[in-house]
XYZ file of C-alpha atoms in Angstrom:
604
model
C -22.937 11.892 -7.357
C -26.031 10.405 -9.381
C -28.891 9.023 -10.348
C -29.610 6.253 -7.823
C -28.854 2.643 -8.531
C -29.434 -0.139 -5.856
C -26.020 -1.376 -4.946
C -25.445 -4.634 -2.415
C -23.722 -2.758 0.631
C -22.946 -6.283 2.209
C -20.970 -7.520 -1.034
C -19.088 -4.388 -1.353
C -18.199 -4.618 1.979
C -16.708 -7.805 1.773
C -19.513 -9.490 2.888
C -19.068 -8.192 6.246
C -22.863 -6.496 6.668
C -22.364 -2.982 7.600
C -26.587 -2.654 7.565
C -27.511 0.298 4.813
C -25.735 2.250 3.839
C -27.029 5.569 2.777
C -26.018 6.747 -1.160
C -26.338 10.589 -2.461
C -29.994 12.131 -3.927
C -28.420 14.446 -6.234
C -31.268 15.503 -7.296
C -31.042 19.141 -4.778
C -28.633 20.069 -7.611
C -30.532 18.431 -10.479
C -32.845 16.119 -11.454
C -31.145 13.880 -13.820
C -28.213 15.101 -16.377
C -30.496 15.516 -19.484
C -33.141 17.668 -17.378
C -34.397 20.894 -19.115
C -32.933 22.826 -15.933
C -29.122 22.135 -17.468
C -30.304 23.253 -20.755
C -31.617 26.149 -18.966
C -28.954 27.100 -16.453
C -26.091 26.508 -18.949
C -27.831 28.829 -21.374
C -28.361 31.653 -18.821
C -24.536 31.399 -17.892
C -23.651 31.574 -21.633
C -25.806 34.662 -21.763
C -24.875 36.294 -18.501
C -20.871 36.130 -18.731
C -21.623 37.674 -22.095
C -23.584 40.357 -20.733
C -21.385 40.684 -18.008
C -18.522 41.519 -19.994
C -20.306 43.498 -22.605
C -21.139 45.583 -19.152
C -18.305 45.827 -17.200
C -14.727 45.343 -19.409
C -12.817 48.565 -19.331
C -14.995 50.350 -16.933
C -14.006 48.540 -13.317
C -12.191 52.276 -12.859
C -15.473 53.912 -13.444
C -17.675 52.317 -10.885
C -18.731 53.812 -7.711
C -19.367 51.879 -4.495
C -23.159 50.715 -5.602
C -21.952 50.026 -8.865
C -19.205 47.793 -7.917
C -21.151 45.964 -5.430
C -23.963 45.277 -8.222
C -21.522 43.607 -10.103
C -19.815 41.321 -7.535
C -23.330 40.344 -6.736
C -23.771 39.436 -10.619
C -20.426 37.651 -10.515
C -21.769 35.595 -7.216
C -25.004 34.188 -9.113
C -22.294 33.713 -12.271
C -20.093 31.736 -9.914
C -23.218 30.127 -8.417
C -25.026 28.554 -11.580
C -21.605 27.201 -12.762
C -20.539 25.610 -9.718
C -23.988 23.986 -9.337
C -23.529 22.383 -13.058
C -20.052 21.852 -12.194
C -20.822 20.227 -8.497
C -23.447 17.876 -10.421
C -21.276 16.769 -13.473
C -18.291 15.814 -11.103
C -20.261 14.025 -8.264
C -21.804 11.940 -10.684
C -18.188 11.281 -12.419
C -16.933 10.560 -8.910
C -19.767 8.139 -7.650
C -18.876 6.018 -10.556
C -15.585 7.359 -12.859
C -15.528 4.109 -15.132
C -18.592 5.101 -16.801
C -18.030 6.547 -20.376
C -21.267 8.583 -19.942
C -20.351 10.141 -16.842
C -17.041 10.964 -17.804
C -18.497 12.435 -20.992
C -20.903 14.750 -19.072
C -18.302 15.946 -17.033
C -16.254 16.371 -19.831
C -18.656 18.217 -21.683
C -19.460 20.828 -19.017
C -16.201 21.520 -18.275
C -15.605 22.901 -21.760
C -19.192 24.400 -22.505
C -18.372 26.502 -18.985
C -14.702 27.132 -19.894
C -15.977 28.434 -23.043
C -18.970 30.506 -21.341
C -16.409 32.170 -18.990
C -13.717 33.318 -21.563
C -15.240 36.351 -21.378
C -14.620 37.088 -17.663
C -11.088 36.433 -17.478
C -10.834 40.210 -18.158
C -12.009 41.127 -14.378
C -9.281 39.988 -12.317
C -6.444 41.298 -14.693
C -8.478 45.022 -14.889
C -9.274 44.533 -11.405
C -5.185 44.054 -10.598
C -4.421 47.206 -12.791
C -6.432 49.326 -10.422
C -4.710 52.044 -7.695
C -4.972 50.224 -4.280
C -6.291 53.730 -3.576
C -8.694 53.402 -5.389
C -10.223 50.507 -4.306
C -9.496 50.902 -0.236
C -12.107 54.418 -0.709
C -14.687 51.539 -2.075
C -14.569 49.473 0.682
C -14.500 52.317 3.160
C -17.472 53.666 1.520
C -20.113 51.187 1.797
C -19.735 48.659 4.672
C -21.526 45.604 2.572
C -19.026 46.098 -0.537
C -16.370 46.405 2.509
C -17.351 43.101 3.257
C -15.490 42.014 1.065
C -12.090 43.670 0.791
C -10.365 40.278 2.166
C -11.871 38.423 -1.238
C -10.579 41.056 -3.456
C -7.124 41.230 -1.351
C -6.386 37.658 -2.172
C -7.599 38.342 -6.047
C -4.922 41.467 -5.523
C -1.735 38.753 -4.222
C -1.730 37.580 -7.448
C -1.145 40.892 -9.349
C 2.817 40.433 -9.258
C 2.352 37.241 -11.475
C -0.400 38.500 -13.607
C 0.490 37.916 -17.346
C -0.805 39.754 -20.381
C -4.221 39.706 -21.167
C -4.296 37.781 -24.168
C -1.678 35.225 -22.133
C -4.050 34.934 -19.387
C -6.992 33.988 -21.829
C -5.010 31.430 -23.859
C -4.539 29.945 -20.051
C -7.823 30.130 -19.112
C -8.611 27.706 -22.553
C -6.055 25.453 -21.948
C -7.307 24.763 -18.390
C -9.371 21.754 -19.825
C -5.907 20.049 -21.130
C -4.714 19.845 -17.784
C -7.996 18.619 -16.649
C -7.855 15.723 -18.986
C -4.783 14.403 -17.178
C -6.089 14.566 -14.248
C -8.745 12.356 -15.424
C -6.746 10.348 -17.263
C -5.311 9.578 -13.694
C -8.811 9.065 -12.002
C -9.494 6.537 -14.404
C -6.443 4.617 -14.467
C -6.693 4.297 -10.416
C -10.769 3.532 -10.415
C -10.053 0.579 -13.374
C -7.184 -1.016 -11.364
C -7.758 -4.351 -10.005
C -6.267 -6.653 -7.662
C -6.205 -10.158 -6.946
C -5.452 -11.408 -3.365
C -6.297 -15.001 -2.085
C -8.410 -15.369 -5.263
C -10.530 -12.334 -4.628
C -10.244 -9.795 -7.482
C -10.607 -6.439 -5.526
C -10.391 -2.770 -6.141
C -8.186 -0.175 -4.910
C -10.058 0.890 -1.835
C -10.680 -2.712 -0.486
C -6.880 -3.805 -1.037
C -5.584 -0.484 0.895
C -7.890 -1.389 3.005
C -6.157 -5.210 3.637
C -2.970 -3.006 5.638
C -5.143 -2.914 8.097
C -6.233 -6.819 8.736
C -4.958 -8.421 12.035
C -4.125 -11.432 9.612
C -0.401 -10.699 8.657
C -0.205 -12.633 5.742
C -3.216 -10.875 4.265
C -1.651 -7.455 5.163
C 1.759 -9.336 3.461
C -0.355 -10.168 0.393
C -1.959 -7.074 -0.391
C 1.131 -5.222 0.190
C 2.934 -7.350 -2.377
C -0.160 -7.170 -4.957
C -0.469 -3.525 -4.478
C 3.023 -3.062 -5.262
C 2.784 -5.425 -8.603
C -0.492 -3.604 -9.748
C 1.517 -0.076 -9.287
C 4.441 -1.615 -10.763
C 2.343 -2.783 -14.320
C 0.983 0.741 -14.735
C 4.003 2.661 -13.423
C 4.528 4.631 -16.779
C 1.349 5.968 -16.797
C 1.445 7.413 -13.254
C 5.259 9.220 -14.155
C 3.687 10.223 -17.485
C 0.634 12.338 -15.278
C 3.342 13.440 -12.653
C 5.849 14.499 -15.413
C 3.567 16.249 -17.537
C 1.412 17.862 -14.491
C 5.105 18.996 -13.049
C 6.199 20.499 -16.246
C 2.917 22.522 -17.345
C 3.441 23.368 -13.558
C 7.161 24.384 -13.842
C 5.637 26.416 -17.049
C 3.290 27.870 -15.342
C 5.157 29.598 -12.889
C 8.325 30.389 -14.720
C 6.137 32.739 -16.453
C 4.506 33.778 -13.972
C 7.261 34.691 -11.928
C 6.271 32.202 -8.850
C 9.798 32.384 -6.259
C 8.991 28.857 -5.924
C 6.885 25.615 -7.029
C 5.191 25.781 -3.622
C 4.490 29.769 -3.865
C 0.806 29.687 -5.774
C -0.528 27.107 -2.947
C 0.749 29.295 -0.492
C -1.196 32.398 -1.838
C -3.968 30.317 -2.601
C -3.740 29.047 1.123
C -3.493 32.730 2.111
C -0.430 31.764 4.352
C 3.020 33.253 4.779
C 5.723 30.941 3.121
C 7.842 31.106 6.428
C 4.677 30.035 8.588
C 4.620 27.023 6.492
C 8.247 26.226 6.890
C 8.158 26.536 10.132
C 5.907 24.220 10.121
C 7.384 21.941 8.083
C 10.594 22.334 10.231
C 8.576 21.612 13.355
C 7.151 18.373 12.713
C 10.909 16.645 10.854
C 12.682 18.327 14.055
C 9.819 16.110 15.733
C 10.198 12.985 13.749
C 12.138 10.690 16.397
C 9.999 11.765 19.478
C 6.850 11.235 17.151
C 7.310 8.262 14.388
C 10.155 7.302 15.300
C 9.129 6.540 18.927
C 6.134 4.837 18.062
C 6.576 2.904 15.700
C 9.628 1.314 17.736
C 7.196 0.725 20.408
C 4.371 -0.464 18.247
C 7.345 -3.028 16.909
C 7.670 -4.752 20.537
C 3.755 -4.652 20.803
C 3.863 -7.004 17.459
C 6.564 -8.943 18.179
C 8.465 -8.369 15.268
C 12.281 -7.697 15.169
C 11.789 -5.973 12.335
C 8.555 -3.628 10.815
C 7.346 -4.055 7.074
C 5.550 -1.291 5.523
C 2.651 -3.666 5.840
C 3.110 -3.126 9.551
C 2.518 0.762 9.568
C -1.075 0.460 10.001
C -1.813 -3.005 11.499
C -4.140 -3.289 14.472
C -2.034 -4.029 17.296
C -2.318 -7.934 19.173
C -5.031 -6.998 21.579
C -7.127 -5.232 19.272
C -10.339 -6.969 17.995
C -11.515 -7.428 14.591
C -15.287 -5.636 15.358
C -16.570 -4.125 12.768
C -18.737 -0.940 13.372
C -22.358 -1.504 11.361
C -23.285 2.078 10.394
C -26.138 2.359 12.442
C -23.407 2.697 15.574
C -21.010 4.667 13.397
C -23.846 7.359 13.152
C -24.765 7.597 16.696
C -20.643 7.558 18.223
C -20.037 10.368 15.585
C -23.675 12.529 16.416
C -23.489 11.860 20.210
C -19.871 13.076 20.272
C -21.104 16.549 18.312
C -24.066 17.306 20.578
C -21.758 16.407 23.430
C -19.805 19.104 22.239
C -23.206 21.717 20.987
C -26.700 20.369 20.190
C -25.957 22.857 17.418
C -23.417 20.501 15.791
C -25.518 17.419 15.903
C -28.711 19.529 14.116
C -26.245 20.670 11.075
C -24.670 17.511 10.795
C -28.266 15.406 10.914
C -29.607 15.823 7.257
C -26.203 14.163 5.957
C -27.492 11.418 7.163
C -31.487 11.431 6.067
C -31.594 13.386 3.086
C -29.448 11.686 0.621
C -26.275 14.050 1.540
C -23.713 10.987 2.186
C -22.657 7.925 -0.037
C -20.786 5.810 2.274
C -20.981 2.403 0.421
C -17.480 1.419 -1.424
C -18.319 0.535 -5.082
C -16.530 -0.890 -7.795
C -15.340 2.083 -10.004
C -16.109 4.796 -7.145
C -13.203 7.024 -6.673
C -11.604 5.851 -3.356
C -10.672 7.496 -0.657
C -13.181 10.398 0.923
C -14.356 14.113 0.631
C -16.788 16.448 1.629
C -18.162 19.022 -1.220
C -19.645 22.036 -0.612
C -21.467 22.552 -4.267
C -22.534 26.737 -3.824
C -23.629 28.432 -1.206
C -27.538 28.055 -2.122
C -27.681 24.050 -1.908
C -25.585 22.252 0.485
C -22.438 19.853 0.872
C -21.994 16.573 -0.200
C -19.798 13.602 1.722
C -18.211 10.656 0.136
C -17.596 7.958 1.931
C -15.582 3.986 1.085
C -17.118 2.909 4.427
C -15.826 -0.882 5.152
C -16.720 -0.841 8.960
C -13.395 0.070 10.700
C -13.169 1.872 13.713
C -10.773 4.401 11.391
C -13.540 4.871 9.000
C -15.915 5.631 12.019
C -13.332 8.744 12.385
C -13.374 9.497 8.727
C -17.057 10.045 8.997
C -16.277 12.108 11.897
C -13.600 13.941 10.096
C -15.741 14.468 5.909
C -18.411 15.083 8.235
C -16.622 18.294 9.997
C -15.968 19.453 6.588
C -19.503 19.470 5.593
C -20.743 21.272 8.645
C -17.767 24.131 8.443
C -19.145 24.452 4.760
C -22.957 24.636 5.266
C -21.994 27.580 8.336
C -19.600 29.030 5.617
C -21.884 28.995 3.539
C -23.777 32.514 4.512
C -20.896 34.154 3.562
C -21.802 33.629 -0.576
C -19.594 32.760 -2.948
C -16.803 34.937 -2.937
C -16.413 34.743 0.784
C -17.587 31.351 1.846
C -14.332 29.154 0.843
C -11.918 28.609 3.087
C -8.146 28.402 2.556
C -6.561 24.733 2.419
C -5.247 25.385 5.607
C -8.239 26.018 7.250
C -10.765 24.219 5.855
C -9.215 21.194 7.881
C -10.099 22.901 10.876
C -13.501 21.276 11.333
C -13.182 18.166 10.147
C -9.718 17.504 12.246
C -12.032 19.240 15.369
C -14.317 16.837 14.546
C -11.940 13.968 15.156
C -11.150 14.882 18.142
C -14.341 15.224 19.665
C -15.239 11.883 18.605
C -12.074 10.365 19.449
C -11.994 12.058 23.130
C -15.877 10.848 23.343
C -14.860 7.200 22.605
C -11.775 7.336 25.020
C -13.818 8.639 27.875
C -15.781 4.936 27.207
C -13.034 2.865 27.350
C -13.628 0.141 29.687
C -10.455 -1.341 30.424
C -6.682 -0.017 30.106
C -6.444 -2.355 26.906
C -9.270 -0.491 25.124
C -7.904 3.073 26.310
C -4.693 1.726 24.931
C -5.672 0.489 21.725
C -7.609 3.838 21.545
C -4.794 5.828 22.077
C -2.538 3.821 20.315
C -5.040 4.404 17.062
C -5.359 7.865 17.561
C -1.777 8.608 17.632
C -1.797 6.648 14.359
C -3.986 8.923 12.600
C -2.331 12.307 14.311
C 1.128 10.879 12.303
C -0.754 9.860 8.807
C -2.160 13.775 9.249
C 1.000 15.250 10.219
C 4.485 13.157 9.957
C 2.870 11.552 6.553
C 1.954 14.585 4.933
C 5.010 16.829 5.849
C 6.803 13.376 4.353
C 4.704 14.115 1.402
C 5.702 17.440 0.671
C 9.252 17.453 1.160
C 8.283 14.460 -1.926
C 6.217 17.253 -3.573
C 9.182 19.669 -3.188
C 12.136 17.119 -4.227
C 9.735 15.721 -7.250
C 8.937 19.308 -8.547
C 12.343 20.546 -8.156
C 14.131 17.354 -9.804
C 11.428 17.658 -12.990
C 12.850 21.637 -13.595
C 16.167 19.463 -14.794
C 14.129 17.259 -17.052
C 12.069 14.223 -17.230
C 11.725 12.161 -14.732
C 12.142 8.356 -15.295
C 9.899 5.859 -12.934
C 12.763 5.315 -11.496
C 13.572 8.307 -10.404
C 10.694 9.077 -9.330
C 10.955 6.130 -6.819
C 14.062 6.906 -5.518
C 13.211 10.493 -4.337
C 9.945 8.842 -2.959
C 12.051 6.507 -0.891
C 14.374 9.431 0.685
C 11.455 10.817 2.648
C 10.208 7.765 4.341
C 12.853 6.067 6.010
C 13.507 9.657 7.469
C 9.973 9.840 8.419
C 9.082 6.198 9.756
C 12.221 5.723 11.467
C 14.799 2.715 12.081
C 11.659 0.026 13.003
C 11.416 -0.514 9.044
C 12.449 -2.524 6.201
C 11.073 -1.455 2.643
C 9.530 -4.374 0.972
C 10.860 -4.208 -2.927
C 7.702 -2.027 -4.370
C 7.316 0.162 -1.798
C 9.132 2.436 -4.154
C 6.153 2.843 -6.271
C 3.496 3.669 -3.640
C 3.357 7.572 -4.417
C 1.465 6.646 -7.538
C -2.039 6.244 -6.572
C -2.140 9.219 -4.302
C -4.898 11.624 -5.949
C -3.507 14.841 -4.256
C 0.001 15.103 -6.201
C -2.131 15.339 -9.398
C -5.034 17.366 -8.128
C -3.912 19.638 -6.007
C -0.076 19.862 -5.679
C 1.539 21.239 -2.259
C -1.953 20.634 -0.825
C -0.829 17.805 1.766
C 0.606 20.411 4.275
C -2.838 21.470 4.897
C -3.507 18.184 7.193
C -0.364 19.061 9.143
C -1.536 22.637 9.367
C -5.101 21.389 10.424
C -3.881 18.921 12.758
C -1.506 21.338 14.814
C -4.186 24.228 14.599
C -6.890 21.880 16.229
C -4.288 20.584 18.824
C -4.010 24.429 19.764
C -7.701 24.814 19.822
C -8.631 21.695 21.664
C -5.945 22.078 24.328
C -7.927 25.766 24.872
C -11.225 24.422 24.741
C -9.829 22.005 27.744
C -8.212 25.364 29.061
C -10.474 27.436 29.001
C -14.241 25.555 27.585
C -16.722 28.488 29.021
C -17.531 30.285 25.467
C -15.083 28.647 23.494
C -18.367 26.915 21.160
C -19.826 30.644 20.366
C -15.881 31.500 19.509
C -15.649 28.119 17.571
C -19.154 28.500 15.553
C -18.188 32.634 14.691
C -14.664 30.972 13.172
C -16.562 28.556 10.733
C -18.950 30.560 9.903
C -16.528 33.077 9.229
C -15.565 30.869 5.966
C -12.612 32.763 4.151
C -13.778 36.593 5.337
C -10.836 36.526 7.461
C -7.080 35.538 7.643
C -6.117 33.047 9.995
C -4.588 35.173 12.515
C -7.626 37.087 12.879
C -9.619 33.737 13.369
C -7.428 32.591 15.971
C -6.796 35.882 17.486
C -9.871 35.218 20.058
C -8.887 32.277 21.264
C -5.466 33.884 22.113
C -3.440 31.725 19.281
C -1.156 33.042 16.947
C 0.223 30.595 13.952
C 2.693 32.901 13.044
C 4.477 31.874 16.450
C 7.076 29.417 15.795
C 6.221 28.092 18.762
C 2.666 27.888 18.229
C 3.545 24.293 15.974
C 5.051 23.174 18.968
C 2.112 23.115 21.031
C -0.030 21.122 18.255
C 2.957 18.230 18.531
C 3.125 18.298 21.949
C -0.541 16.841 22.248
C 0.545 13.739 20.246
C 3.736 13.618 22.326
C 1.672 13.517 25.049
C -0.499 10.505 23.977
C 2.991 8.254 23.435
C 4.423 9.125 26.862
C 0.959 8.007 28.169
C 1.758 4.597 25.843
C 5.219 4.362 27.134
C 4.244 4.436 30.737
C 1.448 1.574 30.154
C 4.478 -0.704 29.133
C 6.235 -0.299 32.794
């Protein structure tokens, strides 16, 4: 998220030209990283927190309903200056993490706001010591400042593990430590590089080798993946043990039931919606996984699967790749197939500097959409290579970014979603793309390779990522004991996936170390149930919108641009869904059930 160098789109593509590929004018947020408007905005933070503090500690009790609505609207613009220096630094970092500048930038921000902000750590802990009373007669008394009670009631779930004061400012300092590890991870991953038929490679290429028709290739990079992991093992179960024990800290003190618990409030989501959940989709495995992948094994002609199998292309399946000229126009047509609206918000992605789609030596792999603050607008990142699954990425980061910029009238308190839902888009977005391609097919054997793909992704989003947590869970829990060696680290990654994948597969010696370049263990632990969440939720929506499509887009558009005002039973109340029905996961799975039976009866 930079300055603008000229990179060679063909080359990083593997010389496959993709035509150009757009890269991110970050200048919206800023104009370059030693422009007078950082000086300028970091100073007025410095100075407002200050004031802010100076004017409100000890007094939260003392405000009346205009009073306390003046200063959440101070605390907005507070929240909005530092997440626009904050947005900047990092999407610079990200767009290229090996440079020492960038890092140091980010780096430097990151304490200079942590610093800045000491001074309000005071107004969630006074805000948690107030009568409920109190603050309910607030709200009732001023519809705007009742606007938003929700905010303040997710502030208020945290009051049971609310330390002392001084506690929670030592905390607040120490946040940078933790940061450093996770850069320290970002780094490591972004500097690996791979060799494979002579061609040194990055991270983001090789992955993307799995999914070659050529076996051997996918064999290769499998194998090289596995040694590269293997050489800088220590360093990933140093970040996992340390980030699991600061982790296992944090919550013994705070008094967190379990590891999962803060996600969960975080998420705004009952704990026994999510296991539900999670129960849902393992009781699913074997008519899911398990039942494709045995018939994707016949398609190959393999007796046996290798985990360089899971995401081959099947036999029939061409090698086209999509230029990003065509990308743009399946993914836009497919939106204002949907609602003209769609297509407008999602157009300036594409011609104002919004997306960087080209993969880059020492870009962070893998994708994201970033909403910066409410008053500027989201940015996507993008490894595009030219696959047909990175035509549904695009579709999917691009979702995201049109959720955020309708979320985005909500300002800052209110405008984030939970985990949970902020998937909702960009898995909705999918879909529509996905059904819009399928409804082109022009023979059985593109409908089936179609299918076949889509059913793919639906079990990387859900049977994957449920695989994932129980990892999450078993890692997390096995580090309370003590350290964790490599090797056991390995081993408790290897007892979720034969359960998950199914008797199809062998496990290539390696495979054991794969969990170690996966970003979200570090960053954001427990978040990898959202996709399954997401996934189901949509499959509920779109099989209404099939149901019952006249005014399902007005209901659709008034749930995004909802953002996080409201819980997620209220924003699926109107389109008479209710995740808090154990059933209501079953519907979601029976969509992708759906698409194998339709797989199954092509074979007779």
């Amino acid at each position: 998220m930079t300055v603008r160098p000229v990179f060679d789109a063909t080359a990083s593509a593997g010389g496959k030209n993709l035509g150009d590929l757009p890269e991110w004018d970050l200048s919206d947020l800023y104009p370059a990283p030693d422009a007078p408007e950082v000086k300028r905005d970091l100073d007025w933070l410095e100075d407002a927190c200050a004031r802010f503090a100076a004017d409100y500690e000890g007094k939260l009790g003392t405000l009346d309903a205009a009073g306390f609505l003046e200063m959440i609207r101070r605390h907005e613009k507070i929240e909005a200056i530092g997440g626009r220096i904050m947005s900047y630094a990092g999407l610079r970092y990200y767009q290229l993490t090996v440079d020492a500048e960038r890092a140091k930038f980010l780096s430097d921000c990151q304490e200079k706001i942590t610093n800045y902000t000491t001074p309000l750590v005071f107004f969630t802990l006074e805000l948690n010591r107030l009568d409920d009373e109190l603050l309910d007669g607030l709200f009732a008394a001023d519809p705007e400042l009742g606007r938003y009670k929700p905010a303040f009631d997710r502030i208020r779930a945290m009051k049971p593990h609310q330390l002392s004061d001084e506690m929670e400012h030592f905390l607040h300092d120490m946040g940078v430590v933790g940061d450093a590890w996770e850069r320290l991870f970002d780094e490591t991953i972004a500097g690996l590089t791979f060799e494979v038929d002579g061609e040194e490679m990055s991270i983001e290429s090789t992955l993307n080798l799995l999914t070659e028709q050529d076996r051997s290739k996918r064999e290769a990079a499998a194998h090289e993946l596995a040694r590269v992991f293997g050489e800088n093992i220590k360093t990933f179960a140093r970040v996992h043990n340390t980030q699991a024990k600061e982790k296992e800290v944090m919550d013994r003190w705070r008094k967190m039931p379990s590891a999962q618990h803060a996600r969960h409030l975080s998420n705004d989501v009952e704990p026994e919606v999510v296991e539900a959940l999670r129960n849902a989709v393992v009781a699913a495995y074997p008519r899911l996984s398990h039942r494709y992948y045995e018939l994707k094994r016949k398609w190959l002609g393999l007796d046996r699967m290798q985990v360089w199998d899971r995401n081959a292309p099947l036999p029939m399946e061409s090698d086209r790749i999509v230029g990003w000229d065509e990308a743009e126009k399946v993914v836009m047509e497919a939106y204002a197939g949907f609602d003209p609206r769609m297509a407008e918000i999602a157009e300036p992605f594409f011609n104002k500097g919004w997306i960087d789609a080209a993969a880059k030596p020492g870009k962070a792999p893998g994708a994201f959409a970033h909403p910066t603050v409410t008053d500027a607008h989201p940015y996507v990142l993008l490894n595009y290579l030219g696959k047909p699954r990175d035509v549904m990425t695009l579709a999917h980061e691009l979702g995201h970014g049109v959720h955020q910029v309708l979320a985005a009238g909500q300002g800052e308190m209110l405008a984030s979603t939970p985990l949970t839902l902020a998937e909702t888009a960009s898995v909705f977005g999918e879909m529509l793309t996905f059904r819009a391609m399928l409804a082109k097919a022009k023979d059985q054997k593109e409908r089936k390779v179609m299918l076949a793909g889509k059913v793919e992704d639906m079990i990387n989003t859900v049977v994957r990522q449920i695989a994932f947590y129980d990892f999450e869970c078993k890692l997390h829990e096995a580090r309370r004991g003590g350290e964790l060696t490599p090797e056991d680290i390995n081993v408790l990654w290897m007892s979720v996936q034969a359960q998950s994948l199914g008797e199809a597969f062998d496990f290539m010696p390696g495979y054991e170390t794969f969990w170690a370049y996966i970003p979200h263990f570090v960053h954001s632990p427990f978040y990898v149930y959202a996709y399954a969440f997401g996934d189901g939720l949509v499959n509920a929506l779109y099989a209404e919108y099939e149901a019952n499509p006249d005014g399902f887009q007005d209901k659709y558009f008034d749930m995004l641009k909802a953002g996080g005002s409201k819980h997620h039973k209220a924003l699926l109340e109107p389109f008479g869904l209710d995740a808090t029905d154990p059933k209501f996961w079953d519907k979601g799975l029976s969509m992708i059930e759906g698409f194998i039976d339709e797989l199954e009866a092509m074979e007779d």
